[in-house]
Amino acid sequence: MSHPLHHLLFFFLLLPFSTVAQTNGMVDFGSSITASVNASTPWLSPSQDFAFGFKRLEDNNLFLLSIWYYKIPDQTIVWYANKGIPVSTGSKVEITADKGLVLTDPRGQELWNSNPDLNQVAYGFMNDTGNFMLVGGGSVDVWQSFKDPTDTLLPTQIMEYGGVLFSRQTQKNFSRGRFQLRLLYDGNLVLNTRDLDTNFAYDAYYWSNTYDADNVTNRGYQVIFNETGYMYVLTGSNQRKVLAPGIVLPSGDYYHRATLDFDGVFTQYYHPKTENGNWTVFWSEPDNICVGIVGKEGRGACGYNSICTINDNKRPDCSCPLGFSLLDQSDKYGDCKPNFTQSCEDYDKSSSGDLYDLSVLIDTDWPMSDYEQLEHMSEERCRNSCLQDCFCAVAILRNYTCWKKKLPLSNGRNDSAVNGKAFMKFRKSNPPPQPTDPCFSPPDIKKNDRTLILVGSVLLSISLFVNVVLTGAFCLVFFLIYQKKILKNRDGPSAAETNLRCFTYEELAEAADGFKDELGRGSFGIVYEGVLQMGNSRNSVAVKKLDWLVQVKDREKEFRTEVNVIGQTHHKNLVRLVGFCNEGEHRMLVYEFMSNGMLASFLFGEMKPSWNQRSKIALGIARGLLYLHEECSIQIIHCDIKPQNILLDDYYNARISDFGLAKLLMINQSQTNTGIRGTRGYVAPEWFRSKPVTAKVDVYSFGVLLLEIITCRKHLGELETGQEDRAILTDWVYECFLKDRLDALVEDDSEALNDSRNVQRFLMVGIWCIQEDPSQRPTMRKVTQMLEGVVEVAVPPSPSQFSFLS
Ligand SMILES: *[C@@H]1O[C@H](CO)[C@@H](O)[C@H](O)[C@H]1NC(C)=O
Ligand SMILES: *[C@@H]1O[C@H](CO)[C@@H](O)[C@H](O)[C@H]1NC(C)=O
Ligand SMILES: *[C@@H]1O[C@H](CO)[C@@H](O)[C@H](O)[C@H]1NC(C)=O
Ligand SMILES: *[C@@H]1O[C@H](CO)[C@@H](O)[C@H](O)[C@H]1NC(C)=O
Ligand SMILES: *[C@@H]1O[C@H](CO)[C@@H](O)[C@H](O)[C@H]1NC(C)=O
Ligand SMILES: *[C@@H]1O[C@H](CO)[C@@H](O)[C@H](O)[C@H]1NC(C)=O
Ligand SMILES: *[C@@H]1O[C@H](CO)[C@@H](O)[C@H](O)[C@H]1NC(C)=O
Ligand SMILES: *[C@@H]1O[C@H](CO)[C@@H](O)[C@H](O)[C@H]1NC(C)=O
Ligand SMILES: *[C@@H]1O[C@H](CO)[C@@H](O)[C@H](O)[C@H]1NC(C)=O
């Protein structure tokens, strides 16, 4: 607390000076300047080389309390108060006796003060050196702008150890930026980046090498910018480590300054004192900031994900790679943000190529962002490895080593020393055509306008013989595929991938080994076994070549519809379509591999599967059908439910397969003129009569299948064995049901016998499903509920009570 008398004393002492304050550089205490467009007359140095006051910024309503070159057109700012934060019109700076310079906002709130040493301030003085000084009683300096530097050092200025320069944020934003010049206590003058929040200093990218570990006296302790424009570090033993050799222009004719520029380059400039001329670079450090910053933390010279290229003036140019853009449009030296998010949640290795692409950058690297190093890699393998990896943002290939890198990328540089290529992932603007997903779009379609989609795989042939042949070929195909237990695709069926991978013919030709290993042939095309490289794993797939489609008019449209409708279904009881090929004449479908083959082989094989397993499978099929019938916005009717078309995955989950291998039809529900589809024995009777075809045809087929699952007998299988009474499974089952002969149905299956209540329920559901009158059959929802035991099952009537056949 200062005594009021002191103020008064100083006031009288200084009174004579006040009239000449503007001409000799002296400013009385009590003087002030108010920031305003008109009246901000600065305090000038005697020579008028420098001015102190409010410098109007480009944004006309903002002012920076600063010191600048007054005489040259480019009124370069060399010092600023308030950590570079500008103030608004009406703000005021005043010299007070106790706090020195005090900056207040228009309401009088103090924003900053120069906090002088414990001494009363008598007056201020704008020195011709560019140093604004506060002088106390007895001509003692109590504060100097030179001792509180910002981003610039001027001749005669000395930085003691512990001293710091901060770069600006940007050329025009004077807030403290990311770069620092510090004279460390160990004697080194260093440049480093820092963390903006806590000011934590990251690794240095320039050292003056004025550190001596063994001899304290040899350490640097001052950075001196002398009158003639030399800058050196002075050591305790009076050694001068000159930072830049070479001639220096006479200080009488030239202004000199050394500024830690906003881009992190510490630069000494000179400028002729005549008003014309430019600031010319005399020297700068470091030589190449793009490659100079190597610390693990921090951004590097440019922002995150940015690429730094050093230009001819040794300044960094920053640019965002393809697919990235500036986070702050006004700061091109700042961070770049990707225009997509790459989430592992829905990242499908197999279809990543449809969504993402790689741009190639020559001699570009982000050396601090590695997470994988792969040796002996070709360009192709390096590219694919990144493309199929949901973590990978970019891969760098140098001398057959492939480094995978993750976001955010730091220390990006474009430099010939990199001597490698970068493959940078970006998301394509036009992902492959994604029609409305039938299963995830809002179910606002009314029942009446539901599009009926008929899906079948094998046309019911007129003669039984052809049918048997077809079915046989079909079974053979799957038998061959699924007997081969190679690597399995363990992708969970519930994975919500919505994007099919579009394969090229070449890719599938390679996957299927040139289509040499033909596994089988049917009316629908040829099936090949294939192995696809997906990321680091090799996955077995079934590749179906739909050659027959070539003859279909409008096949393009139909193929697309099929792929889109079936490909976008997601249910754990459906086989997943991995992708397709639609190239020229080629139409192919790629399915995930089902390791446990067909339900037909499982059910009718040597070993009778357990009742528990069978009931689980039946329920799975019912749920899959329910999904197709009711849980998609358009109804999908499979039309060919039979044990050959149910596959079993690794965990013996039932997976309905074989969608759209044959013609896909879209008709109105009212239309009836559809050729018979399905397989004899499983085909609902209405197919034979001009009756509307509805989802109930699948219910019928499911009923037959359910009875087969209960009994482990083929519906039409016993024709050859001579067991006439059991030849038509459905008739025999109903007979047994009427006679209450469950034991005959399941034979010596003790597990089933012990669970007779459930077996009975399943049986009744099966009989309900095979009712001749479609309206009598329950919906798949009802079926599922009955199988689950959620609703009671009534005693079913005879399947053929209405005697439609006559
Ligand atoms: C600044 O000067 C202009 C004319 O030179 C005048 O119109 C304006 O009112 C002045 N503004 C202030 C705040 O004095
Ligand atoms: C101005 O600065 C020079 C160099 O540091 C110094 O010699 C001189 O005394 C200063 N002038 C005043 C009035 O303090
Ligand atoms: C300068 O940058 C800082 C930090 O980004 C920001 O908060 C401030 O508003 C900027 N100042 C101006 C005048 O744009
Ligand atoms: C340190 O260095 C100075 C000057 O080089 C030398 O005079 C002095 O003897 C040295 N001291 C030690 C302890 O080596
Ligand atoms: C400035 O430093 C340089 C290098 O040490 C020296 O040659 C020159 O004489 C110095 N100038 C002044 C005015 O001290
Ligand atoms: C400043 O430098 C540029 C290019 O170096 C030059 O074109 C321009 O004429 C110079 N300006 C002055 C005032 O000398
Ligand atoms: C992302 O940027 C790339 C490159 O500029 C562009 O091709 C692509 O369309 C953009 N993607 C999105 C989703 O905007
Ligand atoms: C590439 O790597 C091999 C093995 O590490 C090394 O012998 C060779 O010198 C390297 N070549 C280049 C150009 O770096
Ligand atoms: C890398 O530098 C070269 C030469 O300066 C330039 O042509 C190229 O565009 C730069 N690449 C990137 C990605 O900045």
mmCIF file of C-alpha atoms in Angstrom, residues 223-469:
data_model
loop_
_atom_site.group_PDB
_atom_site.id
_atom_site.type_symbol
_atom_site.label_atom_id
_atom_site.label_comp_id
_atom_site.label_asym_id
_atom_site.label_seq_id
_atom_site.Cartn_x
_atom_site.Cartn_y
_atom_site.Cartn_z
ATOM 1 C CA VAL A 223 21.031 -14.547 -24.896
ATOM 2 C CA ILE A 224 22.330 -11.233 -26.159
ATOM 3 C CA PHE A 225 21.103 -9.397 -29.201
ATOM 4 C CA ASN A 226 23.710 -6.678 -29.393
ATOM 5 C CA GLU A 227 23.447 -3.222 -30.883
ATOM 6 C CA THR A 228 24.980 -4.214 -34.175
ATOM 7 C CA GLY A 229 22.505 -7.025 -34.635
ATOM 8 C CA TYR A 230 24.548 -10.024 -33.538
ATOM 9 C CA MET A 231 22.823 -12.623 -31.498
ATOM 10 C CA TYR A 232 24.787 -14.906 -29.251
ATOM 11 C CA VAL A 233 24.603 -16.960 -26.117
ATOM 12 C CA LEU A 234 27.027 -15.753 -23.524
ATOM 13 C CA THR A 235 28.471 -18.390 -21.222
ATOM 14 C CA GLY A 236 29.609 -17.988 -17.667
ATOM 15 C CA SER A 237 33.180 -18.032 -18.852
ATOM 16 C CA ASN A 238 32.362 -15.165 -21.207
ATOM 17 C CA GLN A 239 32.430 -17.318 -24.317
ATOM 18 C CA ARG A 240 30.124 -16.142 -27.081
ATOM 19 C CA LYS A 241 28.258 -18.734 -29.013
ATOM 20 C CA VAL A 242 27.072 -16.731 -31.985
ATOM 21 C CA LEU A 243 23.800 -18.189 -33.279
ATOM 22 C CA ALA A 244 24.286 -17.110 -36.844
ATOM 23 C CA PRO A 245 27.569 -16.179 -38.417
ATOM 24 C CA GLY A 246 27.893 -13.714 -41.243
ATOM 25 C CA ILE A 247 27.907 -10.007 -41.751
ATOM 26 C CA VAL A 248 25.345 -7.845 -40.119
ATOM 27 C CA LEU A 249 24.094 -4.677 -41.661
ATOM 28 C CA PRO A 250 24.750 -1.470 -39.733
ATOM 29 C CA SER A 251 22.152 -0.855 -37.091
ATOM 30 C CA GLY A 252 22.096 2.816 -37.937
ATOM 31 C CA ASP A 253 20.505 2.120 -41.310
ATOM 32 C CA TYR A 254 18.526 -0.982 -40.541
ATOM 33 C CA TYR A 255 16.031 -2.228 -38.050
ATOM 34 C CA HIS A 256 16.742 -5.651 -36.689
ATOM 35 C CA ARG A 257 14.442 -8.018 -34.924
ATOM 36 C CA ALA A 258 14.442 -11.665 -34.037
ATOM 37 C CA THR A 259 10.997 -13.207 -33.776
ATOM 38 C CA LEU A 260 9.779 -16.618 -32.832
ATOM 39 C CA ASP A 261 7.267 -16.724 -35.652
ATOM 40 C CA PHE A 262 3.859 -18.267 -35.305
ATOM 41 C CA ASP A 263 5.052 -21.231 -37.377
ATOM 42 C CA GLY A 264 7.773 -22.099 -34.883
ATOM 43 C CA VAL A 265 10.730 -20.754 -36.837
ATOM 44 C CA PHE A 266 12.975 -18.364 -34.897
ATOM 45 C CA THR A 267 13.998 -15.771 -37.454
ATOM 46 C CA GLN A 268 16.175 -12.719 -37.527
ATOM 47 C CA TYR A 269 14.988 -10.057 -39.940
ATOM 48 C CA TYR A 270 16.295 -6.709 -41.041
ATOM 49 C CA HIS A 271 14.530 -3.822 -42.677
ATOM 50 C CA PRO A 272 15.905 -0.579 -44.099
ATOM 51 C CA LYS A 273 14.983 2.388 -41.942
ATOM 52 C CA THR A 274 13.763 4.265 -44.968
ATOM 53 C CA GLU A 275 10.055 3.787 -45.134
ATOM 54 C CA ASN A 276 10.220 1.649 -48.254
ATOM 55 C CA GLY A 277 11.461 -1.860 -48.087
ATOM 56 C CA ASN A 278 10.708 -5.240 -46.748
ATOM 57 C CA TRP A 279 11.622 -7.360 -43.820
ATOM 58 C CA THR A 280 14.345 -9.640 -45.077
ATOM 59 C CA VAL A 281 15.352 -12.851 -43.373
ATOM 60 C CA PHE A 282 18.925 -12.780 -42.156
ATOM 61 C CA TRP A 283 18.918 -16.199 -40.573
ATOM 62 C CA SER A 284 16.443 -18.649 -39.068
ATOM 63 C CA GLU A 285 16.409 -21.755 -36.948
ATOM 64 C CA PRO A 286 15.772 -24.610 -37.445
ATOM 65 C CA ASP A 287 16.650 -25.267 -41.060
ATOM 66 C CA ASN A 288 13.748 -27.625 -41.605
ATOM 67 C CA ILE A 289 11.112 -27.538 -38.942
ATOM 68 C CA CYS A 290 9.043 -30.155 -40.775
ATOM 69 C CA VAL A 291 11.569 -32.876 -40.057
ATOM 70 C CA GLY A 292 13.068 -31.168 -37.014
ATOM 71 C CA ILE A 293 10.272 -31.906 -34.569
ATOM 72 C CA VAL A 294 10.545 -35.528 -33.535
ATOM 73 C CA GLY A 295 9.026 -35.702 -30.069
ATOM 74 C CA LYS A 296 6.427 -38.405 -29.497
ATOM 75 C CA GLU A 297 3.883 -36.017 -28.026
ATOM 76 C CA GLY A 298 2.433 -32.976 -29.663
ATOM 77 C CA ARG A 299 1.496 -32.191 -33.176
ATOM 78 C CA GLY A 300 4.734 -31.387 -34.898
ATOM 79 C CA ALA A 301 5.167 -28.287 -37.018
ATOM 80 C CA CYS A 302 1.661 -28.481 -38.447
ATOM 81 C CA GLY A 303 -1.518 -29.619 -36.780
ATOM 82 C CA TYR A 304 -2.662 -33.186 -36.271
ATOM 83 C CA ASN A 305 -3.220 -35.144 -39.474
ATOM 84 C CA SER A 306 -1.576 -32.372 -41.429
ATOM 85 C CA ILE A 307 1.390 -32.598 -43.775
ATOM 86 C CA CYS A 308 4.311 -30.212 -43.492
ATOM 87 C CA THR A 309 6.345 -29.281 -46.544
ATOM 88 C CA ILE A 310 9.309 -26.956 -46.147
ATOM 89 C CA ASN A 311 9.387 -24.221 -48.734
ATOM 90 C CA ASP A 312 12.254 -22.324 -50.302
ATOM 91 C CA ASN A 313 12.212 -19.776 -47.483
ATOM 92 C CA LYS A 314 12.657 -22.568 -44.932
ATOM 93 C CA ARG A 315 9.095 -22.008 -43.754
ATOM 94 C CA PRO A 316 6.616 -24.786 -43.253
ATOM 95 C CA ASP A 317 3.604 -25.078 -45.518
ATOM 96 C CA CYS A 318 0.838 -27.178 -44.065
ATOM 97 C CA SER A 319 -1.813 -29.042 -45.971
ATOM 98 C CA CYS A 320 -4.493 -31.551 -45.183
ATOM 99 C CA PRO A 321 -4.379 -34.887 -46.989
ATOM 100 C CA LEU A 322 -7.196 -36.017 -49.263
ATOM 101 C CA GLY A 323 -10.336 -36.656 -47.280
ATOM 102 C CA PHE A 324 -9.294 -34.301 -44.488
ATOM 103 C CA SER A 325 -10.088 -30.655 -43.986
ATOM 104 C CA LEU A 326 -9.048 -27.914 -41.601
ATOM 105 C CA LEU A 327 -10.648 -28.035 -38.189
ATOM 106 C CA ASP A 328 -10.484 -24.242 -38.076
ATOM 107 C CA GLN A 329 -10.850 -22.902 -41.590
ATOM 108 C CA SER A 330 -8.975 -19.726 -40.683
ATOM 109 C CA ASP A 331 -5.899 -21.573 -39.464
ATOM 110 C CA LYS A 332 -4.204 -23.475 -42.202
ATOM 111 C CA TYR A 333 -1.397 -24.410 -39.851
ATOM 112 C CA GLY A 334 -3.853 -26.103 -37.552
ATOM 113 C CA ASP A 335 -5.342 -29.569 -37.216
ATOM 114 C CA CYS A 336 -7.011 -31.458 -40.027
ATOM 115 C CA LYS A 337 -10.122 -33.488 -39.384
ATOM 116 C CA PRO A 338 -11.147 -36.480 -41.444
ATOM 117 C CA ASN A 339 -14.409 -36.056 -43.328
ATOM 118 C CA PHE A 340 -15.513 -39.461 -42.055
ATOM 119 C CA THR A 341 -15.347 -41.555 -38.964
ATOM 120 C CA GLN A 342 -13.925 -44.984 -39.250
ATOM 121 C CA SER A 343 -15.569 -47.149 -36.681
ATOM 122 C CA CYS A 344 -14.671 -50.744 -36.020
ATOM 123 C CA GLU A 345 -18.268 -51.273 -35.000
ATOM 124 C CA ASP A 346 -19.541 -51.715 -38.516
ATOM 125 C CA TYR A 347 -16.292 -52.154 -40.366
ATOM 126 C CA ASP A 348 -16.541 -54.985 -42.813
ATOM 127 C CA LYS A 349 -13.142 -56.110 -43.973
ATOM 128 C CA SER A 350 -14.603 -57.708 -47.010
ATOM 129 C CA SER A 351 -16.460 -54.644 -48.178
ATOM 130 C CA SER A 352 -14.043 -51.994 -46.952
ATOM 131 C CA GLY A 353 -12.893 -51.521 -50.511
ATOM 132 C CA ASP A 354 -16.332 -50.281 -51.476
ATOM 133 C CA LEU A 355 -16.375 -47.611 -48.812
ATOM 134 C CA TYR A 356 -12.773 -46.635 -48.507
ATOM 135 C CA ASP A 357 -9.967 -45.930 -50.848
ATOM 136 C CA LEU A 358 -6.342 -45.019 -50.471
ATOM 137 C CA SER A 359 -4.663 -41.953 -51.810
ATOM 138 C CA VAL A 360 -0.972 -42.240 -52.540
ATOM 139 C CA LEU A 361 1.379 -39.623 -51.160
ATOM 140 C CA ILE A 362 4.980 -39.720 -52.265
ATOM 141 C CA ASP A 363 7.676 -39.149 -49.638
ATOM 142 C CA THR A 364 5.171 -38.453 -46.928
ATOM 143 C CA ASP A 365 5.359 -39.824 -43.417
ATOM 144 C CA TRP A 366 3.922 -39.359 -39.937
ATOM 145 C CA PRO A 367 6.786 -41.002 -38.085
ATOM 146 C CA MET A 368 5.258 -40.755 -34.617
ATOM 147 C CA SER A 369 1.962 -42.528 -35.169
ATOM 148 C CA ASP A 370 2.935 -46.162 -35.787
ATOM 149 C CA TYR A 371 1.135 -49.075 -34.236
ATOM 150 C CA GLU A 372 2.259 -51.922 -36.483
ATOM 151 C CA GLN A 373 5.382 -52.725 -38.428
ATOM 152 C CA LEU A 374 5.104 -55.377 -41.120
ATOM 153 C CA GLU A 375 8.195 -56.680 -42.842
ATOM 154 C CA HIS A 376 8.730 -57.981 -46.361
ATOM 155 C CA MET A 377 5.614 -56.366 -47.693
ATOM 156 C CA SER A 378 4.743 -55.687 -51.269
ATOM 157 C CA GLU A 379 2.885 -52.543 -52.119
ATOM 158 C CA GLU A 380 -0.279 -54.509 -52.718
ATOM 159 C CA ARG A 381 -0.120 -56.284 -49.373
ATOM 160 C CA CYS A 382 0.668 -53.095 -47.530
ATOM 161 C CA ARG A 383 -2.282 -51.350 -49.111
ATOM 162 C CA ASN A 384 -4.701 -54.180 -48.400
ATOM 163 C CA SER A 385 -3.495 -54.581 -44.878
ATOM 164 C CA CYS A 386 -4.454 -50.997 -44.143
ATOM 165 C CA LEU A 387 -7.644 -51.011 -46.143
ATOM 166 C CA GLN A 388 -8.963 -54.018 -44.276
ATOM 167 C CA ASP A 389 -7.921 -52.804 -40.846
ATOM 168 C CA CYS A 390 -10.450 -50.592 -39.121
ATOM 169 C CA PHE A 391 -7.719 -49.031 -37.000
ATOM 170 C CA CYS A 392 -5.477 -48.137 -39.863
ATOM 171 C CA ALA A 393 -5.518 -44.532 -41.050
ATOM 172 C CA VAL A 394 -2.466 -44.665 -43.238
ATOM 173 C CA ALA A 395 0.227 -47.153 -44.173
ATOM 174 C CA ILE A 396 3.756 -46.115 -45.081
ATOM 175 C CA LEU A 397 5.845 -48.363 -47.255
ATOM 176 C CA ARG A 398 9.588 -47.903 -47.135
ATOM 177 C CA ASN A 399 12.085 -50.469 -48.282
ATOM 178 C CA TYR A 400 9.520 -53.302 -48.049
ATOM 179 C CA THR A 401 8.513 -52.395 -44.528
ATOM 180 C CA CYS A 402 4.913 -51.385 -44.047
ATOM 181 C CA TRP A 403 4.114 -49.216 -41.054
ATOM 182 C CA LYS A 404 0.486 -48.920 -40.097
ATOM 183 C CA LYS A 405 -0.536 -45.735 -38.367
ATOM 184 C CA LYS A 406 -3.501 -44.547 -36.394
ATOM 185 C CA LEU A 407 -5.232 -41.240 -35.854
ATOM 186 C CA PRO A 408 -4.496 -38.588 -34.907
ATOM 187 C CA LEU A 409 -1.403 -38.525 -37.033
ATOM 188 C CA SER A 410 1.330 -36.219 -35.866
ATOM 189 C CA ASN A 411 4.556 -34.772 -37.184
ATOM 190 C CA GLY A 412 3.439 -35.221 -40.772
ATOM 191 C CA ARG A 413 6.057 -34.302 -43.294
ATOM 192 C CA ASN A 414 6.572 -34.348 -47.010
ATOM 193 C CA ASP A 415 10.284 -34.685 -47.471
ATOM 194 C CA SER A 416 12.549 -36.462 -49.893
ATOM 195 C CA ALA A 417 14.369 -38.009 -46.939
ATOM 196 C CA VAL A 418 11.270 -40.091 -46.246
ATOM 197 C CA ASN A 419 11.945 -42.082 -49.384
ATOM 198 C CA GLY A 420 8.692 -43.976 -49.245
ATOM 199 C CA LYS A 421 5.037 -43.926 -50.088
ATOM 200 C CA ALA A 422 2.048 -43.260 -47.906
ATOM 201 C CA PHE A 423 -1.296 -44.919 -48.555
ATOM 202 C CA MET A 424 -3.836 -42.726 -46.901
ATOM 203 C CA LYS A 425 -7.319 -44.000 -46.247
ATOM 204 C CA PHE A 426 -10.276 -41.856 -47.149
ATOM 205 C CA ARG A 427 -13.943 -42.549 -47.431
ATOM 206 C CA LYS A 428 -15.395 -42.491 -50.877
ATOM 207 C CA SER A 429 -18.099 -39.967 -51.467
ATOM 208 C CA ASN A 430 -20.428 -42.369 -53.171
ATOM 209 C CA PRO A 431 -20.692 -45.584 -51.294
ATOM 210 C CA PRO A 432 -22.130 -48.370 -53.446
ATOM 211 C CA PRO A 433 -25.833 -47.899 -54.141
ATOM 212 C CA GLN A 434 -27.647 -48.546 -50.908
ATOM 213 C CA PRO A 435 -31.293 -49.044 -51.521
ATOM 214 C CA THR A 436 -33.606 -48.679 -48.607
ATOM 215 C CA ASP A 437 -32.789 -51.517 -46.351
ATOM 216 C CA PRO A 438 -35.910 -53.616 -46.310
ATOM 217 C CA CYS A 439 -35.349 -54.626 -42.743
ATOM 218 C CA PHE A 440 -34.403 -51.341 -41.182
ATOM 219 C CA SER A 441 -36.528 -48.785 -42.917
ATOM 220 C CA PRO A 442 -39.606 -47.605 -41.053
ATOM 221 C CA PRO A 443 -42.349 -50.182 -41.372
ATOM 222 C CA ASP A 444 -44.954 -47.772 -42.686
ATOM 223 C CA ILE A 445 -45.982 -49.902 -45.574
ATOM 224 C CA LYS A 446 -49.559 -51.049 -45.181
ATOM 225 C CA LYS A 447 -50.338 -54.649 -45.534
ATOM 226 C CA ASN A 448 -52.261 -54.140 -48.725
ATOM 227 C CA ASP A 449 -49.483 -52.547 -50.660
ATOM 228 C CA ARG A 450 -46.880 -54.882 -49.421
ATOM 229 C CA THR A 451 -44.668 -55.948 -52.186
ATOM 230 C CA LEU A 452 -44.643 -59.623 -52.414
ATOM 231 C CA ILE A 453 -41.321 -61.006 -53.153
ATOM 232 C CA LEU A 454 -41.111 -64.525 -54.185
ATOM 233 C CA VAL A 455 -37.863 -66.168 -53.721
ATOM 234 C CA GLY A 456 -37.248 -69.617 -54.857
ATOM 235 C CA SER A 457 -34.302 -71.617 -55.801
ATOM 236 C CA VAL A 458 -35.425 -74.421 -57.971
ATOM 237 C CA LEU A 459 -38.374 -74.383 -60.231
ATOM 238 C CA LEU A 460 -40.661 -77.201 -59.537
ATOM 239 C CA SER A 461 -40.170 -79.374 -62.469
ATOM 240 C CA ILE A 462 -42.989 -81.055 -64.233
ATOM 241 C CA SER A 463 -41.601 -84.461 -63.821
ATOM 242 C CA LEU A 464 -40.463 -85.938 -60.613
ATOM 243 C CA PHE A 465 -37.407 -87.300 -62.331
ATOM 244 C CA VAL A 466 -36.010 -83.907 -63.263
ATOM 245 C CA ASN A 467 -36.756 -82.705 -59.821
ATOM 246 C CA VAL A 468 -34.881 -85.515 -58.201
ATOM 247 C CA VAL A 469 -31.929 -84.868 -60.447
#
